[in-house]
C-alpha atoms as a printed R data frame, in Angstrom:
    type eleno elety resid chain resno      x       y       z
1   ATOM     1    CA   UNK     A     1 17.512 -18.986 -17.099
2   ATOM     2    CA   UNK     A     2 19.454 -16.962 -14.555
3   ATOM     3    CA   UNK     A     3 18.937 -17.685 -10.855
4   ATOM     4    CA   UNK     A     4 20.188 -15.227  -8.245
5   ATOM     5    CA   UNK     A     5 19.992 -16.208  -4.568
6   ATOM     6    CA   UNK     A     6 19.062 -13.092  -2.584
7   ATOM     7    CA   UNK     A     7 18.508 -15.089   0.586
8   ATOM     8    CA   UNK     A     8 18.401 -18.782   1.435
9   ATOM     9    CA   UNK     A     9 18.330 -19.170   5.212
10  ATOM    10    CA   UNK     A    10 15.653 -20.488   7.524
11  ATOM    11    CA   UNK     A    11 16.007 -17.454   9.796
12  ATOM    12    CA   UNK     A    12 17.522 -13.984   9.876
13  ATOM    13    CA   UNK     A    13 20.961 -13.900  11.496
14  ATOM    14    CA   UNK     A    14 24.234 -12.063  10.780
15  ATOM    15    CA   UNK     A    15 25.347 -13.324   7.365
16  ATOM    16    CA   UNK     A    16 22.061 -15.139   6.736
17  ATOM    17    CA   UNK     A    17 19.030 -13.718   4.920
18  ATOM    18    CA   UNK     A    18 15.462 -15.079   4.535
19  ATOM    19    CA   UNK     A    19 14.494 -16.840   1.296
20  ATOM    20    CA   UNK     A    20 14.176 -15.038  -2.024
21  ATOM    21    CA   UNK     A    21 15.187 -16.281  -5.466
22  ATOM    22    CA   UNK     A    22 15.396 -13.845  -8.368
23  ATOM    23    CA   UNK     A    23 14.837 -15.340 -11.826
24  ATOM    24    CA   UNK     A    24 16.071 -13.404 -14.857
25  ATOM    25    CA   UNK     A    25 16.143 -10.174 -12.843
26  ATOM    26    CA   UNK     A    26 12.361  -9.610 -12.871
27  ATOM    27    CA   UNK     A    27 10.597 -12.625 -11.383
28  ATOM    28    CA   UNK     A    28 10.895 -13.413  -7.684
29  ATOM    29    CA   UNK     A    29 10.194 -16.699  -5.908
30  ATOM    30    CA   UNK     A    30  9.346 -15.749  -2.310
31  ATOM    31    CA   UNK     A    31 10.282 -12.397  -0.883
32  ATOM    32    CA   UNK     A    32 12.100 -12.682   2.416
33  ATOM    33    CA   UNK     A    33 14.892 -10.461   1.077
34  ATOM    34    CA   UNK     A    34 14.738  -7.631  -1.464
35  ATOM    35    CA   UNK     A    35 15.754  -4.105  -0.504
36  ATOM    36    CA   UNK     A    36 18.677  -5.065   1.719
37  ATOM    37    CA   UNK     A    37 20.430  -6.608  -1.310
38  ATOM    38    CA   UNK     A    38 19.112  -5.096  -4.526
39  ATOM    39    CA   UNK     A    39 19.917  -1.604  -5.764
40  ATOM    40    CA   UNK     A    40 17.061   0.766  -6.501
41  ATOM    41    CA   UNK     A    41 17.301   0.041 -10.230
42  ATOM    42    CA   UNK     A    42 17.294  -3.714  -9.581
43  ATOM    43    CA   UNK     A    43 14.215  -3.393  -7.373
44  ATOM    44    CA   UNK     A    44 12.304  -1.501 -10.056
45  ATOM    45    CA   UNK     A    45 12.802  -4.410 -12.474
46  ATOM    46    CA   UNK     A    46 10.753  -6.794 -10.317
47  ATOM    47    CA   UNK     A    47  7.315  -7.252 -11.869
48  ATOM    48    CA   UNK     A    48  6.111 -10.584 -10.484
49  ATOM    49    CA   UNK     A    49  6.476 -12.248  -7.079
50  ATOM    50    CA   UNK     A    50  5.344 -15.844  -6.561
51  ATOM    51    CA   UNK     A    51  4.795 -16.506  -2.853
52  ATOM    52    CA   UNK     A    52  4.801 -20.085  -1.549
53  ATOM    53    CA   UNK     A    53  3.063 -19.412   1.774
54  ATOM    54    CA   UNK     A    54  2.258 -16.628   4.197
55  ATOM    55    CA   UNK     A    55  4.921 -17.103   6.858
56  ATOM    56    CA   UNK     A    56  6.709 -13.837   7.579
57  ATOM    57    CA   UNK     A    57 10.181 -14.908   6.446
58  ATOM    58    CA   UNK     A    58  8.800 -15.504   2.943
59  ATOM    59    CA   UNK     A    59  6.854 -12.230   2.542
60  ATOM    60    CA   UNK     A    60  8.596  -9.731   4.819
61  ATOM    61    CA   UNK     A    61 10.335  -7.711   2.079
62  ATOM    62    CA   UNK     A    62  7.215  -7.017  -0.014
63  ATOM    63    CA   UNK     A    63  5.965  -4.116   2.168
64  ATOM    64    CA   UNK     A    64  9.345  -2.348   1.977
65  ATOM    65    CA   UNK     A    65  9.491  -2.843  -1.803
66  ATOM    66    CA   UNK     A    66  6.034  -1.303  -2.136
67  ATOM    67    CA   UNK     A    67  7.075   1.643   0.016
68  ATOM    68    CA   UNK     A    68 10.249   2.159  -2.029
69  ATOM    69    CA   UNK     A    69  8.224   2.254  -5.242
70  ATOM    70    CA   UNK     A    70  5.630   4.730  -4.026
71  ATOM    71    CA   UNK     A    71  8.194   7.017  -2.355
72  ATOM    72    CA   UNK     A    72 10.101   7.134  -5.655
73  ATOM    73    CA   UNK     A    73  6.766   8.025  -7.314
74  ATOM    74    CA   UNK     A    74  7.113   5.226  -9.838
75  ATOM    75    CA   UNK     A    75  3.894   4.355 -11.608
76  ATOM    76    CA   UNK     A    76  4.268   0.601 -11.723
77  ATOM    77    CA   UNK     A    77  2.503  -2.413 -10.311
78  ATOM    78    CA   UNK     A    78  4.132  -5.511  -8.842
79  ATOM    79    CA   UNK     A    79  1.889  -8.557  -9.197
80  ATOM    80    CA   UNK     A    80  1.985 -10.892  -6.200
81  ATOM    81    CA   UNK     A    81  0.882 -14.383  -7.226
82  ATOM    82    CA   UNK     A    82 -0.252 -16.845  -4.563
83  ATOM    83    CA   UNK     A    83 -2.981 -19.301  -3.680
84  ATOM    84    CA   UNK     A    84 -6.150 -17.667  -2.260
85  ATOM    85    CA   UNK     A    85 -5.379 -18.609   1.357
86  ATOM    86    CA   UNK     A    86 -2.050 -16.780   1.180
87  ATOM    87    CA   UNK     A    87 -3.581 -13.694  -0.416
88  ATOM    88    CA   UNK     A    88 -6.273 -13.614   2.274
89  ATOM    89    CA   UNK     A    89 -3.658 -13.855   5.030
90  ATOM    90    CA   UNK     A    90 -1.551 -11.064   3.546
91  ATOM    91    CA   UNK     A    91 -4.580  -8.831   3.129
92  ATOM    92    CA   UNK     A    92 -5.905  -9.432   6.628
93  ATOM    93    CA   UNK     A    93 -2.666  -9.429   8.590
94  ATOM    94    CA   UNK     A    94 -0.140  -7.382   6.600
95  ATOM    95    CA   UNK     A    95 -1.563  -4.926   4.050
96  ATOM    96    CA   UNK     A    96 -4.426  -4.029   6.374
97  ATOM    97    CA   UNK     A    97 -3.819  -0.358   7.100
98  ATOM    98    CA   UNK     A    98 -2.631  -1.185  10.608
99  ATOM    99    CA   UNK     A    99  0.536  -3.272  10.318
100 ATOM   100    CA   UNK     A   100  1.294  -1.659   6.935
101 ATOM   101    CA   UNK     A   101 -0.604   0.529   4.450
102 ATOM   102    CA   UNK     A   102 -2.857  -1.253   1.984
103 ATOM   103    CA   UNK     A   103 -0.706  -0.909  -1.091
104 ATOM   104    CA   UNK     A   104 -3.349  -2.681  -3.184
105 ATOM   105    CA   UNK     A   105 -5.213   0.659  -3.121
106 ATOM   106    CA   UNK     A   106 -2.248   3.064  -3.222
107 ATOM   107    CA   UNK     A   107 -1.574   5.428  -4.860
108 ATOM   108    CA   UNK     A   108 -5.057   4.616  -6.218
109 ATOM   109    CA   UNK     A   109 -7.219   1.567  -6.844
110 ATOM   110    CA   UNK     A   110 -6.852   1.729 -10.629
111 ATOM   111    CA   UNK     A   111 -3.039   1.671 -10.569
112 ATOM   112    CA   UNK     A   112 -1.900   0.205  -7.238
113 ATOM   113    CA   UNK     A   113  1.674  -0.574  -6.307
114 ATOM   114    CA   UNK     A   114  0.687  -4.146  -5.347
115 ATOM   115    CA   UNK     A   115 -1.834  -6.310  -7.146
116 ATOM   116    CA   UNK     A   116 -2.773  -9.791  -5.915
117 ATOM   117    CA   UNK     A   117 -3.301 -12.548  -8.455
118 ATOM   118    CA   UNK     A   118 -4.858 -15.768  -7.114
119 ATOM   119    CA   UNK     A   119 -3.448 -19.079  -8.315
120 ATOM   120    CA   UNK     A   120 -5.198 -22.410  -8.598
121 ATOM   121    CA   UNK     A   121 -3.162 -25.273  -7.181
122 ATOM   122    CA   UNK     A   122 -2.084 -27.553 -10.015
123 ATOM   123    CA   UNK     A   123 -2.735 -24.974 -12.718
124 ATOM   124    CA   UNK     A   124 -0.133 -23.323 -14.940
125 ATOM   125    CA   UNK     A   125  0.215 -19.537 -15.055
126 ATOM   126    CA   UNK     A   126  1.481 -18.212 -18.356
127 ATOM   127    CA   UNK     A   127  3.666 -15.111 -18.235
128 ATOM   128    CA   UNK     A   128  5.376 -13.942 -21.431
129 ATOM   129    CA   UNK     A   129  7.951 -16.664 -22.106
130 ATOM   130    CA   UNK     A   130  7.315 -18.510 -18.812
131 ATOM   131    CA   UNK     A   131  5.048 -21.298 -17.604
132 ATOM   132    CA   UNK     A   132  4.752 -21.460 -13.815
133 ATOM   133    CA   UNK     A   133  2.848 -24.255 -12.106
134 ATOM   134    CA   UNK     A   134  1.776 -24.116  -8.449
135 ATOM   135    CA   UNK     A   135  2.010 -27.551  -6.827
136 ATOM   136    CA   UNK     A   136  0.803 -28.403  -3.329
137 ATOM   137    CA   UNK     A   137  3.351 -29.227  -0.631
138 ATOM   138    CA   UNK     A   138  2.832 -30.195   3.014
139 ATOM   139    CA   UNK     A   139  3.486 -27.411   5.517
140 ATOM   140    CA   UNK     A   140  1.798 -26.121   8.678
141 ATOM   141    CA   UNK     A   141 -0.115 -23.513   6.666
142 ATOM   142    CA   UNK     A   142 -1.510 -23.683   3.122
143 ATOM   143    CA   UNK     A   143  1.525 -23.794   0.846
144 ATOM   144    CA   UNK     A   144  2.656 -24.564  -2.674
145 ATOM   145    CA   UNK     A   145  5.927 -24.943  -4.494
146 ATOM   146    CA   UNK     A   146  6.551 -23.723  -8.035
147 ATOM   147    CA   UNK     A   147  7.742 -25.321 -11.271
148 ATOM   148    CA   UNK     A   148  9.169 -22.615 -13.559
149 ATOM   149    CA   UNK     A   149  9.799 -23.382 -17.236
150 ATOM   150    CA   UNK     A   150 11.459 -20.951 -19.619
151 ATOM   151    CA   UNK     A   151 13.600 -21.268 -22.733
152 ATOM   152    CA   UNK     A   152 13.743 -25.055 -22.519
153 ATOM   153    CA   UNK     A   153 14.917 -24.977 -18.884
154 ATOM   154    CA   UNK     A   154 12.977 -25.961 -15.771
155 ATOM   155    CA   UNK     A   155 13.515 -24.870 -12.179
156 ATOM   156    CA   UNK     A   156 11.497 -26.228  -9.241
157 ATOM   157    CA   UNK     A   157 11.234 -24.639  -5.801
158 ATOM   158    CA   UNK     A   158  9.535 -26.379  -2.895
159 ATOM   159    CA   UNK     A   159  9.311 -23.483  -0.475
160 ATOM   160    CA   UNK     A   160  8.821 -24.866   3.039
161 ATOM   161    CA   UNK     A   161  7.648 -28.466   3.220
162 ATOM   162    CA   UNK     A   162  7.792 -31.619   5.215
163 ATOM   163    CA   UNK     A   163  7.526 -35.035   3.582
164 ATOM   164    CA   UNK     A   164  5.241 -34.656   0.571
165 ATOM   165    CA   UNK     A   165  4.306 -36.494  -2.638
166 ATOM   166    CA   UNK     A   166  2.636 -34.538  -5.428
167 ATOM   167    CA   UNK     A   167  5.525 -32.121  -5.934
168 ATOM   168    CA   UNK     A   168  7.995 -34.866  -6.802
169 ATOM   169    CA   UNK     A   169  5.886 -35.977  -9.781
170 ATOM   170    CA   UNK     A   170  6.918 -32.808 -11.609
171 ATOM   171    CA   UNK     A   171 10.703 -32.778 -11.190
172 ATOM   172    CA   UNK     A   172 12.070 -35.824 -13.016
173 ATOM   173    CA   UNK     A   173 15.318 -34.855 -14.738
174 ATOM   174    CA   UNK     A   174 14.747 -31.105 -14.538
175 ATOM   175    CA   UNK     A   175 17.609 -28.624 -14.618
176 ATOM   176    CA   UNK     A   176 17.473 -27.517 -10.980
177 ATOM   177    CA   UNK     A   177 15.539 -28.179  -7.792
178 ATOM   178    CA   UNK     A   178 15.608 -25.810  -4.830
179 ATOM   179    CA   UNK     A   179 14.526 -27.836  -1.796
180 ATOM   180    CA   UNK     A   180 14.558 -27.092   1.884
181 ATOM   181    CA   UNK     A   181 16.506 -28.718   4.709
182 ATOM   182    CA   UNK     A   182 15.771 -26.738   7.864
183 ATOM   183    CA   UNK     A   183 17.103 -28.898  10.698
184 ATOM   184    CA   UNK     A   184 19.934 -31.341  11.398
185 ATOM   185    CA   UNK     A   185 19.111 -35.035  11.603
186 ATOM   186    CA   UNK     A   186 19.171 -34.962  15.407
187 ATOM   187    CA   UNK     A   187 16.111 -32.683  15.336
188 ATOM   188    CA   UNK     A   188 13.911 -34.871  13.148
189 ATOM   189    CA   UNK     A   189 11.042 -34.866  15.660
190 ATOM   190    CA   UNK     A   190 10.859 -31.055  15.564
191 ATOM   191    CA   UNK     A   191 11.198 -31.072  11.781
192 ATOM   192    CA   UNK     A   192  8.224 -33.402  11.442
193 ATOM   193    CA   UNK     A   193  6.158 -31.413  13.933
194 ATOM   194    CA   UNK     A   194  6.820 -28.147  12.102
195 ATOM   195    CA   UNK     A   195  6.651 -29.823   8.670
196 ATOM   196    CA   UNK     A   196 10.192 -29.219   7.523
197 ATOM   197    CA   UNK     A   197 12.960 -31.558   6.321
198 ATOM   198    CA   UNK     A   198 16.266 -32.852   7.645
199 ATOM   199    CA   UNK     A   199 18.974 -34.344   5.447
200 ATOM   200    CA   UNK     A   200 17.768 -37.872   6.222
201 ATOM   201    CA   UNK     A   201 14.175 -36.925   5.442
202 ATOM   202    CA   UNK     A   202 15.333 -35.283   2.221
203 ATOM   203    CA   UNK     A   203 17.125 -38.467   1.217
204 ATOM   204    CA   UNK     A   204 13.845 -40.352   1.567
205 ATOM   205    CA   UNK     A   205 12.019 -37.680  -0.436
206 ATOM   206    CA   UNK     A   206 14.572 -37.798  -3.250
207 ATOM   207    CA   UNK     A   207 13.897 -41.532  -3.481
208 ATOM   208    CA   UNK     A   208 10.415 -40.641  -4.736
209 ATOM   209    CA   UNK     A   209 11.864 -39.015  -7.879
210 ATOM   210    CA   UNK     A   210 12.369 -41.189 -10.941
211 ATOM   211    CA   UNK     A   211 15.343 -39.273 -12.357
212 ATOM   212    CA   UNK     A   212 17.093 -36.777 -10.112
213 ATOM   213    CA   UNK     A   213 17.381 -33.140 -11.194
214 ATOM   214    CA   UNK     A   214 20.777 -32.096 -12.531
215 ATOM   215    CA   UNK     A   215 21.225 -29.697  -9.627
216 ATOM   216    CA   UNK     A   216 19.733 -30.054  -6.148
217 ATOM   217    CA   UNK     A   217 20.150 -26.768  -4.282
218 ATOM   218    CA   UNK     A   218 19.505 -26.864  -0.549
219 ATOM   219    CA   UNK     A   219 17.797 -23.877   1.049
220 ATOM   220    CA   UNK     A   220 16.313 -22.810   4.403
221 ATOM   221    CA   UNK     A   221 18.889 -24.207   6.885
222 ATOM   222    CA   UNK     A   222 18.577 -22.723  10.348
223 ATOM   223    CA   UNK     A   223 21.731 -20.585  10.735
224 ATOM   224    CA   UNK     A   224 22.556 -22.099  14.134
225 ATOM   225    CA   UNK     A   225 22.889 -25.511  12.480
226 ATOM   226    CA   UNK     A   226 24.317 -24.510   9.096
227 ATOM   227    CA   UNK     A   227 27.678 -26.242   9.617
228 ATOM   228    CA   UNK     A   228 26.064 -29.434  10.885
229 ATOM   229    CA   UNK     A   229 23.613 -29.529   7.997
230 ATOM   230    CA   UNK     A   230 26.481 -28.862   5.587
231 ATOM   231    CA   UNK     A   231 28.374 -31.892   6.912
232 ATOM   232    CA   UNK     A   232 25.272 -34.063   6.716
233 ATOM   233    CA   UNK     A   233 24.642 -32.977   3.125
234 ATOM   234    CA   UNK     A   234 28.268 -33.761   2.244
235 ATOM   235    CA   UNK     A   235 27.908 -37.218   3.803
236 ATOM   236    CA   UNK     A   236 25.310 -38.099   1.175
237 ATOM   237    CA   UNK     A   237 28.126 -38.009  -1.412
238 ATOM   238    CA   UNK     A   238 25.721 -36.946  -4.158
239 ATOM   239    CA   UNK     A   239 27.292 -34.879  -6.918
240 ATOM   240    CA   UNK     A   240 23.979 -33.167  -7.665
241 ATOM   241    CA   UNK     A   241 23.592 -31.593  -4.218
242 ATOM   242    CA   UNK     A   242 24.839 -28.181  -3.090
243 ATOM   243    CA   UNK     A   243 24.025 -26.226   0.054
244 ATOM   244    CA   UNK     A   244 23.155 -22.705  -1.044
245 ATOM   245    CA   UNK     A   245 24.715 -19.513   0.229
246 ATOM   246    CA   UNK     A   246 23.321 -16.005  -0.119
247 ATOM   247    CA   UNK     A   247 24.574 -14.184  -3.188
248 ATOM   248    CA   UNK     A   248 25.097 -17.268  -5.354
249 ATOM   249    CA   UNK     A   249 24.246 -16.941  -9.054
250 ATOM   250    CA   UNK     A   250 23.498 -19.816 -11.434
251 ATOM   251    CA   UNK     A   251 22.970 -20.023 -15.185
252 ATOM   252    CA   UNK     A   252 20.666 -22.974 -15.810
């Protein structure tokens, strides 16, 4: 399984892009970054996007991707998978004909550029060669993380979450875990209020896992605190942990 980090920051800032993780060139976990990184040909390969929640930094690149496809007059549909609450939010507030055209009906209803596919929390979606489970996490809006299995490898992605429980039951000994740390330890009160993690909170969360994943990849740091978070991650002295940077590529 190939993992390409298109963006991994908790905000947009020079040198930092919002979260998006491309799996095997055609499956995207969150969509904060697409067209500013991928070539036209790379964009056309995307067929499925799994969205963790409806916050703008995780969905902001989908409208531009849809526009790029229709302007190029490509007859293809990108399936956006998400829990019903996320689909409802995107339909009401984004693809509503006011903020952006409703690409679920363009160029026509029978062959739209964007098609929403609702997911049931806890259930497994089967794509050719892939099993993808949506697992509830604890954020300020309805949110899930994803467990992606393919070719004997397993990748887990929390999306945005504060302290949670159910997700950790699915990650024992897996190949890679992408988990957020948004704030430095000194901002724990804000992290808890906004339902994010600090390094110290992450350490507690990792204690809930029986056998740690082989790789623990840290995403979503606020750019203003990247260096501080990096030092705090290093202080854990855990060989499994790595703070992500945009553009990284992994073979799992």
